[in-house]
PDB file of C-alpha atoms in Angstrom:
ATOM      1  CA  UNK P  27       7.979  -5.137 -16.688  1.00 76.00           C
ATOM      2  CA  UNK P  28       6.701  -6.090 -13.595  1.00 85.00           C
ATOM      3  CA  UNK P  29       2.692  -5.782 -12.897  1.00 91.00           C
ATOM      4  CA  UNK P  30       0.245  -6.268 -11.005  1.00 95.00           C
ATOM      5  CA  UNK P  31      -3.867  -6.509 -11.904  1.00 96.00           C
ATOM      6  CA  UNK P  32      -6.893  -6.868 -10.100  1.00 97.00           C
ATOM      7  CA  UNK P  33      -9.815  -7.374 -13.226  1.00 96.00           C
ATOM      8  CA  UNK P  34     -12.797  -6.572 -10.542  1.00 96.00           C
ATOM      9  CA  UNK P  35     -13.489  -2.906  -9.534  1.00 96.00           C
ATOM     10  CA  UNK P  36     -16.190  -4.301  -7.052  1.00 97.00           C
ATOM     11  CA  UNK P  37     -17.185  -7.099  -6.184  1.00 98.00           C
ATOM     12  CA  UNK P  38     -20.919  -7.648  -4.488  1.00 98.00           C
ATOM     13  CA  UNK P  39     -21.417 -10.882  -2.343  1.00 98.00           C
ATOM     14  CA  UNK P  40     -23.980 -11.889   0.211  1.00 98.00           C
ATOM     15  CA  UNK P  41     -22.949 -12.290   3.965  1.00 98.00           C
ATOM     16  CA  UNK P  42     -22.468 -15.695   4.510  1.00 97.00           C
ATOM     17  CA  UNK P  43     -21.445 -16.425   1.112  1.00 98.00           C
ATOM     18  CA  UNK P  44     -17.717 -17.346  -0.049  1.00 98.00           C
ATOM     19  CA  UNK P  45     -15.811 -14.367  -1.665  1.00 97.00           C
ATOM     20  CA  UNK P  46     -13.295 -14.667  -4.441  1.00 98.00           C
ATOM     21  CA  UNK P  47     -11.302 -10.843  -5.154  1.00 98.00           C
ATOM     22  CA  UNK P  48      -8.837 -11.684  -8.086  1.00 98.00           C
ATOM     23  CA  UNK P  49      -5.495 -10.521  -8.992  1.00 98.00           C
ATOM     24  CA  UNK P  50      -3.046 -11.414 -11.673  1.00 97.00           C
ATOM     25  CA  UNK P  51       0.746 -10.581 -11.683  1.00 96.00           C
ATOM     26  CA  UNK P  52       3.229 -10.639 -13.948  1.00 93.00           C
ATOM     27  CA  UNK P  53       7.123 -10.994 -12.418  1.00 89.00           C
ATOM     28  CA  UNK P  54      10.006 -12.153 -13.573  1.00 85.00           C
ATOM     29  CA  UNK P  55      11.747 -14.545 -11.081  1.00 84.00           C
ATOM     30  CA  UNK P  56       9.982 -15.778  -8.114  1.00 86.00           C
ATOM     31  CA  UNK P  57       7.033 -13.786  -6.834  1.00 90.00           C
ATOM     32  CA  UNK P  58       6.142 -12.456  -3.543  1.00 92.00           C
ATOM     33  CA  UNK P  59       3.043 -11.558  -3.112  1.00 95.00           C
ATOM     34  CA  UNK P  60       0.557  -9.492  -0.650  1.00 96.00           C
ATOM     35  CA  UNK P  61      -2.986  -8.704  -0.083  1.00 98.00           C
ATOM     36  CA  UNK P  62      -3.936  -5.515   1.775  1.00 97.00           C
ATOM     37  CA  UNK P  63      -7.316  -4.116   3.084  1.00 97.00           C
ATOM     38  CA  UNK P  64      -8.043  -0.637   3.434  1.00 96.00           C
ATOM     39  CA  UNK P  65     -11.086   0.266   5.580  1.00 93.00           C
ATOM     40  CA  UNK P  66     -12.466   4.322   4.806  1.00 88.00           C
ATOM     41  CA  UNK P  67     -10.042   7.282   4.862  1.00 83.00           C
ATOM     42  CA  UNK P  68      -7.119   4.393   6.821  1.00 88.00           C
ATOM     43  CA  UNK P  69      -4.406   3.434   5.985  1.00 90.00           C
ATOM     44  CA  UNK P  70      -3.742  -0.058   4.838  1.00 94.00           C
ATOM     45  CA  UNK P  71      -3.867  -3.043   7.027  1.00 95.00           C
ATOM     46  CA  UNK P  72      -1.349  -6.155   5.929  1.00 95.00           C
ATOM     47  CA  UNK P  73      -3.638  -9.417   5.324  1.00 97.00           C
ATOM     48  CA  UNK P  74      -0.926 -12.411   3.935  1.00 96.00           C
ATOM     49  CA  UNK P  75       1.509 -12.452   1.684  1.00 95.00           C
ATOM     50  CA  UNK P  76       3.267 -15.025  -0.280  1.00 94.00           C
ATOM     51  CA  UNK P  77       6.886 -15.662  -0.621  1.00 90.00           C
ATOM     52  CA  UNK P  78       7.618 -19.734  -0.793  1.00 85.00           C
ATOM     53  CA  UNK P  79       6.190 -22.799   0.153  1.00 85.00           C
ATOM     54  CA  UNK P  80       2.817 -23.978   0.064  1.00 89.00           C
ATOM     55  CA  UNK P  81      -0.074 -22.639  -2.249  1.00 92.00           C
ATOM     56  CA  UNK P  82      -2.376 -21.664  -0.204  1.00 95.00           C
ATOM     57  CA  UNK P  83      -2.060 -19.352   2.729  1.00 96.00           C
ATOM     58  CA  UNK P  84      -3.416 -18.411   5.624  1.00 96.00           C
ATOM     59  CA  UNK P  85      -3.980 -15.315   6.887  1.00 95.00           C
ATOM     60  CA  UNK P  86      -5.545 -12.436   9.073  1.00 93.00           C
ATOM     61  CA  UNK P  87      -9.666 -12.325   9.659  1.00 93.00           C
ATOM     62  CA  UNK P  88     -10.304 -15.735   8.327  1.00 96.00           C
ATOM     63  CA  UNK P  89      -8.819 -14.791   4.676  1.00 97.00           C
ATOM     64  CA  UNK P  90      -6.590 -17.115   2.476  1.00 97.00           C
ATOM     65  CA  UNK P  91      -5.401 -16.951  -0.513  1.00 98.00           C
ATOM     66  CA  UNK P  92      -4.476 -19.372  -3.116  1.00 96.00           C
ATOM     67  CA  UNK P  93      -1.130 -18.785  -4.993  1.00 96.00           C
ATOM     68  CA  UNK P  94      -1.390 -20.374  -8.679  1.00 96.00           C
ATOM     69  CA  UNK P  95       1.892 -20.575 -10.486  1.00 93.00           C
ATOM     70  CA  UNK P  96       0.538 -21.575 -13.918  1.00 94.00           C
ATOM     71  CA  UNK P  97      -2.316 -18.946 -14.228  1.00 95.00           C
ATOM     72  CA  UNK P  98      -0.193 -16.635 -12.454  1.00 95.00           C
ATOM     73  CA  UNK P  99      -2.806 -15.798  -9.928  1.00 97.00           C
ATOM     74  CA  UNK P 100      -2.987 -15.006  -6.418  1.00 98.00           C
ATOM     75  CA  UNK P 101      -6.862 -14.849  -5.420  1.00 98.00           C
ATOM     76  CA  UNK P 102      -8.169 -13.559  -2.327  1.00 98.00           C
ATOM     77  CA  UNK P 103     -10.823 -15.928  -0.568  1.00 98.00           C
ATOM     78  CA  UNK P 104     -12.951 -16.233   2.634  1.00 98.00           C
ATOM     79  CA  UNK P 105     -15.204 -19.120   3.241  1.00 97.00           C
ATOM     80  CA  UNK P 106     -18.174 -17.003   4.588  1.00 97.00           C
ATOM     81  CA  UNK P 107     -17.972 -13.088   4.017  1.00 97.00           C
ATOM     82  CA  UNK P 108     -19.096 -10.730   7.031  1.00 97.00           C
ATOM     83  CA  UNK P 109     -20.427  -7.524   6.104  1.00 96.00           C
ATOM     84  CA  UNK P 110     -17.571  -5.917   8.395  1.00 95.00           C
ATOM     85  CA  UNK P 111     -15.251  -7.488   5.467  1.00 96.00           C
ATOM     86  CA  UNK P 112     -16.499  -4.697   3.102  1.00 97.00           C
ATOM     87  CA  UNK P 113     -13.641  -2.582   2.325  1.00 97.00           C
ATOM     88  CA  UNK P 114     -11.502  -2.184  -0.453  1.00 97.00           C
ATOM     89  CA  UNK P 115      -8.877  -4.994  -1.094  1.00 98.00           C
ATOM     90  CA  UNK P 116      -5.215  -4.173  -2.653  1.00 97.00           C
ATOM     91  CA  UNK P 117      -3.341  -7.290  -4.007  1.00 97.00           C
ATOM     92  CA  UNK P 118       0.676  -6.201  -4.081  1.00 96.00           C
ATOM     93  CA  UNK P 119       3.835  -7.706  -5.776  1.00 94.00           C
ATOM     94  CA  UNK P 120       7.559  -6.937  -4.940  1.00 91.00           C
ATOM     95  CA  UNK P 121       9.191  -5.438  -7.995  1.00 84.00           C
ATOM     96  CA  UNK P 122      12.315  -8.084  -8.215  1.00 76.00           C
ATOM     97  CA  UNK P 123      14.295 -10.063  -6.576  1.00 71.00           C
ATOM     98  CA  UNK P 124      17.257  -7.662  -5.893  1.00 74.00           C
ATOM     99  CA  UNK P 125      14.203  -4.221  -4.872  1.00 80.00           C
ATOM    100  CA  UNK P 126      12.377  -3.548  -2.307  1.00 88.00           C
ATOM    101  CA  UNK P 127      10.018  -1.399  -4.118  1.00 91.00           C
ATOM    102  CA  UNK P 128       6.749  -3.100  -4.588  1.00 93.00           C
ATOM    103  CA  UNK P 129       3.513  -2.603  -6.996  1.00 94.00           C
ATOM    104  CA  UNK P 130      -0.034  -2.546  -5.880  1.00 95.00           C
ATOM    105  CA  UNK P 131      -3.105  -3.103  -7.962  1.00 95.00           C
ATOM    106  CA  UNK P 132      -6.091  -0.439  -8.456  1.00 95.00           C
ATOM    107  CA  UNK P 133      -8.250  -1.955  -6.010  1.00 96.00           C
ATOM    108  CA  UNK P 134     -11.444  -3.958  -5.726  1.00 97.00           C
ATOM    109  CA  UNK P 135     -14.220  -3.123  -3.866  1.00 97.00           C
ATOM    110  CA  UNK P 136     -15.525  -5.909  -1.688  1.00 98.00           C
ATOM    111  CA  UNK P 137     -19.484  -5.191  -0.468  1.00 98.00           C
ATOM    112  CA  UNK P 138     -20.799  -7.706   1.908  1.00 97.00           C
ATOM    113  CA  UNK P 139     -24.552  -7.631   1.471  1.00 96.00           C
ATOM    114  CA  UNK P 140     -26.366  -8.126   4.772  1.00 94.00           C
TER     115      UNK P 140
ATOM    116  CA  UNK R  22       2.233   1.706  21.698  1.00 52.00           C
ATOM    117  CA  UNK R  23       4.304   0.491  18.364  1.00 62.00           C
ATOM    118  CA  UNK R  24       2.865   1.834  14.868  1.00 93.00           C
ATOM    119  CA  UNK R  25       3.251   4.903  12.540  1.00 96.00           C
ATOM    120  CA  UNK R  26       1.667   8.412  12.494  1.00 96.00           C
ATOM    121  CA  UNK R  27       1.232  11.080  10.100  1.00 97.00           C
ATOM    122  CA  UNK R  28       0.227  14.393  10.314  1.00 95.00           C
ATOM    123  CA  UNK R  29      -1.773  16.387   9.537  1.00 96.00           C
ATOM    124  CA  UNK R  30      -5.176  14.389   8.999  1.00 95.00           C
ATOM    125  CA  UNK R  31      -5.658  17.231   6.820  1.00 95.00           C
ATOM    126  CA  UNK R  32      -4.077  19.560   5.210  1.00 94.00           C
ATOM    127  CA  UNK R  33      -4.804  22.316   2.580  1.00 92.00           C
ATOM    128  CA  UNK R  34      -2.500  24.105   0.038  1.00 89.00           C
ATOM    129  CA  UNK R  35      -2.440  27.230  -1.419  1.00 88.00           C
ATOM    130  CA  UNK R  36      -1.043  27.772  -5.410  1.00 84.00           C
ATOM    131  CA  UNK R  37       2.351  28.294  -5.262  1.00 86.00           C
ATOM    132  CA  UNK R  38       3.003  26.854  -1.539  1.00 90.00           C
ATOM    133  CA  UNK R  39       5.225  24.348  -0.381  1.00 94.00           C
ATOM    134  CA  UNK R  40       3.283  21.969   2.324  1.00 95.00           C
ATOM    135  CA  UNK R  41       5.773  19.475   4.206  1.00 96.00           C
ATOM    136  CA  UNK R  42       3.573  16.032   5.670  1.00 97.00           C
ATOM    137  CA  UNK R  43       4.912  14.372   8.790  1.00 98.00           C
ATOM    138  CA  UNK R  44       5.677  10.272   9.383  1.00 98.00           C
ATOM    139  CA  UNK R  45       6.867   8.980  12.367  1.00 97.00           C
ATOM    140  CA  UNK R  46       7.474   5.173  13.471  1.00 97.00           C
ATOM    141  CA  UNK R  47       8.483   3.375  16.231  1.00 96.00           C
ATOM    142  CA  UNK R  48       8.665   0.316  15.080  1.00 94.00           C
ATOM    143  CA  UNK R  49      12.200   0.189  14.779  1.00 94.00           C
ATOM    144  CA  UNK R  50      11.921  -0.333  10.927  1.00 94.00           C
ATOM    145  CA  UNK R  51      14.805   0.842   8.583  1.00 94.00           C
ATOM    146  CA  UNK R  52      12.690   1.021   5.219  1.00 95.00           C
ATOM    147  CA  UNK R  53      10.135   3.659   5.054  1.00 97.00           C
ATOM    148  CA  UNK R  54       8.117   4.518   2.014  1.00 98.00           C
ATOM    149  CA  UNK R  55       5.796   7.350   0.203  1.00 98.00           C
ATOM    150  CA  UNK R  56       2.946   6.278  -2.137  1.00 98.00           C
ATOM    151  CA  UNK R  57       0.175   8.455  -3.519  1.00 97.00           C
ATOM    152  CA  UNK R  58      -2.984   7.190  -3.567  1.00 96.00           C
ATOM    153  CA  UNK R  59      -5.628   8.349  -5.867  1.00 94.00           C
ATOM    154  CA  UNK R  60      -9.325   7.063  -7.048  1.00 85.00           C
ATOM    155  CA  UNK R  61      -8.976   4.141  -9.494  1.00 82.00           C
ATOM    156  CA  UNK R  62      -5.405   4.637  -9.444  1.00 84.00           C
ATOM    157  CA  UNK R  63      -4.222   2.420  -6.406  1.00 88.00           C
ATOM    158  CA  UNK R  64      -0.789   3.218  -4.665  1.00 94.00           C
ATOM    159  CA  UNK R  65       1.930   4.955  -6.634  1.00 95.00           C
ATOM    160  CA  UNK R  66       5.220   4.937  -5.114  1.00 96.00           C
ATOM    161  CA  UNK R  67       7.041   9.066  -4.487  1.00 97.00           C
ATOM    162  CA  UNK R  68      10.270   7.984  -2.578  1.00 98.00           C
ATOM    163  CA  UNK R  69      11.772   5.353  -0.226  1.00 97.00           C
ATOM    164  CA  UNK R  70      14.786   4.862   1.971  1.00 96.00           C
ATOM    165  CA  UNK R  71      16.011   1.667   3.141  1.00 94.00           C
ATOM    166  CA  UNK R  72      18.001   3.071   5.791  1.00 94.00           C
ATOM    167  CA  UNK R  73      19.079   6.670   7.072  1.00 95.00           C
ATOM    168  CA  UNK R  74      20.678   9.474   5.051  1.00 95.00           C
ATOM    169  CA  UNK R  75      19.715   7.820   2.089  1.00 95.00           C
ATOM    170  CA  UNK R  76      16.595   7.329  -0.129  1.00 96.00           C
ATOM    171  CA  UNK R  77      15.268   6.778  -4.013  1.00 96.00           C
ATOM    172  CA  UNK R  78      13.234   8.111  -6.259  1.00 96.00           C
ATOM    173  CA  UNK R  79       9.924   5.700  -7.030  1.00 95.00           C
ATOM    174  CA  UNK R  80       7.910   5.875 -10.141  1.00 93.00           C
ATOM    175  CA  UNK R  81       6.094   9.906  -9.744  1.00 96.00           C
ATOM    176  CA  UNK R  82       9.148  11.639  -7.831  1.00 97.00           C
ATOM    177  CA  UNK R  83       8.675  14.992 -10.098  1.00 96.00           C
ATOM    178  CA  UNK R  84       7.230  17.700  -7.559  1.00 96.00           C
ATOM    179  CA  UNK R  85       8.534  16.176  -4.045  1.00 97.00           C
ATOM    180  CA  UNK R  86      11.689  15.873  -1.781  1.00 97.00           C
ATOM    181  CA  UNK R  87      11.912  13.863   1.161  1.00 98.00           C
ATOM    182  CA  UNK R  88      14.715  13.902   3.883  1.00 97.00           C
ATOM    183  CA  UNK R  89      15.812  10.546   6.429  1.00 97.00           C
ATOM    184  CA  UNK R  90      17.643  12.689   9.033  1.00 97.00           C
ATOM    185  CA  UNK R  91      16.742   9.953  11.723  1.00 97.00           C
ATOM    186  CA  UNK R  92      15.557   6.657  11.890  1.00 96.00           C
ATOM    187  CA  UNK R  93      11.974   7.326  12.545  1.00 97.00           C
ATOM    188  CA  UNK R  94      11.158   9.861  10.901  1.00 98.00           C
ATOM    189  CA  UNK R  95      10.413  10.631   7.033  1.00 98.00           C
ATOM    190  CA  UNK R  96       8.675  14.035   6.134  1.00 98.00           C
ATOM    191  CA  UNK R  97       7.906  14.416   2.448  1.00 98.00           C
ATOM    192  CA  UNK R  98       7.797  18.201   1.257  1.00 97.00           C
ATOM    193  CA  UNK R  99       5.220  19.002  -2.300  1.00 96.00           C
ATOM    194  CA  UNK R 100       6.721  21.883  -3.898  1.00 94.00           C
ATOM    195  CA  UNK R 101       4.734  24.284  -5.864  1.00 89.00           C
ATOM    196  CA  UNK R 102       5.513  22.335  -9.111  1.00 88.00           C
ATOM    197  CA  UNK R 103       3.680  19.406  -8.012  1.00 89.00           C
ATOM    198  CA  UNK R 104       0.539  20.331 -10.563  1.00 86.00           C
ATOM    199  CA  UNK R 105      -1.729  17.842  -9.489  1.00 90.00           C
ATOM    200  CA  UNK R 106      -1.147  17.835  -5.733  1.00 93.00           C
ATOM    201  CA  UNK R 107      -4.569  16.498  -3.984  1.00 94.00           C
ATOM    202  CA  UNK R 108      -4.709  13.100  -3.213  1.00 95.00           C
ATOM    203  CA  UNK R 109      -4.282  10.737  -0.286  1.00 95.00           C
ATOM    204  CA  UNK R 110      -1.211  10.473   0.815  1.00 97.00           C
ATOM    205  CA  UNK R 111       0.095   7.103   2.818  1.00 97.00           C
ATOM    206  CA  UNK R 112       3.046   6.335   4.421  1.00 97.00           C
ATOM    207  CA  UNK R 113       4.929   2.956   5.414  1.00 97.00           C
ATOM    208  CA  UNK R 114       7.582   1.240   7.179  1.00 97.00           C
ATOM    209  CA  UNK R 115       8.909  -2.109   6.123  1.00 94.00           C
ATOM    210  CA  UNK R 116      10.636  -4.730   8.457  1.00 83.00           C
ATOM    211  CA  UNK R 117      12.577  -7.487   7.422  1.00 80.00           C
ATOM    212  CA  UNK R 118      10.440 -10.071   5.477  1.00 78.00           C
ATOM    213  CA  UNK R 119       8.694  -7.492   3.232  1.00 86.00           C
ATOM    214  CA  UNK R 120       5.670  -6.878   4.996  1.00 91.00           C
ATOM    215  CA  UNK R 121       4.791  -2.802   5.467  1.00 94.00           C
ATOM    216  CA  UNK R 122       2.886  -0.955   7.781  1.00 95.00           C
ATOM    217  CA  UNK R 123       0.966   1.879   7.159  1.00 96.00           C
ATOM    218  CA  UNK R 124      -0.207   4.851   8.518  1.00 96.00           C
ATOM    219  CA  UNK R 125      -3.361   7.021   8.839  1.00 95.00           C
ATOM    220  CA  UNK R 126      -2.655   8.698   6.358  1.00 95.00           C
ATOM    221  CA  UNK R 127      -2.835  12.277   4.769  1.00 96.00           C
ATOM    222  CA  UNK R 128      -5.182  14.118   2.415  1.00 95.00           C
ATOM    223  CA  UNK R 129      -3.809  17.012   0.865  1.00 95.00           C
ATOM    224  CA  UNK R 130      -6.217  19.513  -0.871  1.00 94.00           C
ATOM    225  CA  UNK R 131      -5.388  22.308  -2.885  1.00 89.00           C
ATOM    226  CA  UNK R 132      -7.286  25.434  -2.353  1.00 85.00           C
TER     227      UNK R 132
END
């Protein structure tokens, strides 16, 4: 069955610091991938995703995030974390090839410590 | 202005009651999708369509209906044997390319 985890139910960082929110999937077939960001009581903003081509991507706010075929990982990053990043941070996998149903992990909690 | 809307911000529920939440999109979009979204629990998918006059059941279906009379627009009804009703309740459009946009969302309380 197809899954989704993210291991980290918050993560702390200073502000300036890099950030690192993890998430493992587990697909069969090729995986497409997403990161959202939900700021309080909103809905939830689109950040990247991942469907071919290279392993690392670019994509809204300064995130990227580094798709890794053999650990089956797709971590969030940001070279230097604002506090305005704090939020919490979805990571998101399409169910199959032939669906467009998708599953989204439980959440981390990113909190960007002035 | 493009995006999606839901309403009510808030909404409360009697025992017993059928409550029906709004979602509207301009966007053009042909999918459109219900998730629940509780504490801890991250997004659980109710129902989606991927185009008018049709839609699916997702993984907790058990308590709701939808309808997808028109294009933009996507109101999911929770009937009185939805147990566990209050949560936060998101919806989203897809476009082609798999990336979905959300609304404000809804949070449903039962009094």
């Amino acid at each position: 069955a197809q899954s989704v985890a993210q291991p980290e139910d918050q993560v702390n960082v200073a502000e300036g610091n890099p950030l690192t929110v993890k998430c493992t999937y587990s697909v069969s077939g090729n995986p497409y991938l997403f990161w959202y960001v939900q700021y309080p009581n909103r809905g939830l903003q689109f950040l990247l995703k991942y469907i071919t081509g290279d392993n690392l991507v670019k994509g809204s706010y300064g995130f990227e995030a580094e798709f890794n075929k053999s650990q089956t990982s797709f971590h969030l990053k940001k070279p230097s974390a604002l506090v305005s990043d704090s939020a919490l941070y979805f990571c998101a996998v399409r169910e199959g090839s032939g669906t467009y149903k998708y599953i989204f992990g439980t959440g981390t909690r990113l909190k960007v410590l002035a | 202005d493009g995006g999606i809307t839901q309403s009510p911000k808030y909404l409360f529920r009697k025992e017993g009651q059928n409550v029906t939440l709004s979602c509207e999109q301009n966007l053009n979009h042909d999918a459109m999708y219900w998730y629940r979204q509780d504490p801890g629990q991250g997004l659980r998918l109710i129902y989606y369509s991927q185009i008018v006059n049709d839609f699916q059941k997702g993984d907790i279906a058990e308590g709701y209906s939808v309808s997808r009379e028109k294009k933009e627009s996507f109101p999911l009804t929770v009937t009185s044997a939805q147990k566990n009703p209050t949560a936060f309740y998101l919806c989203a459009s897809r476009q082609v390319g798999d990336t979905q946009y959300f609304g404000p969302g809804t949070r449903l309380t039962v009094l």
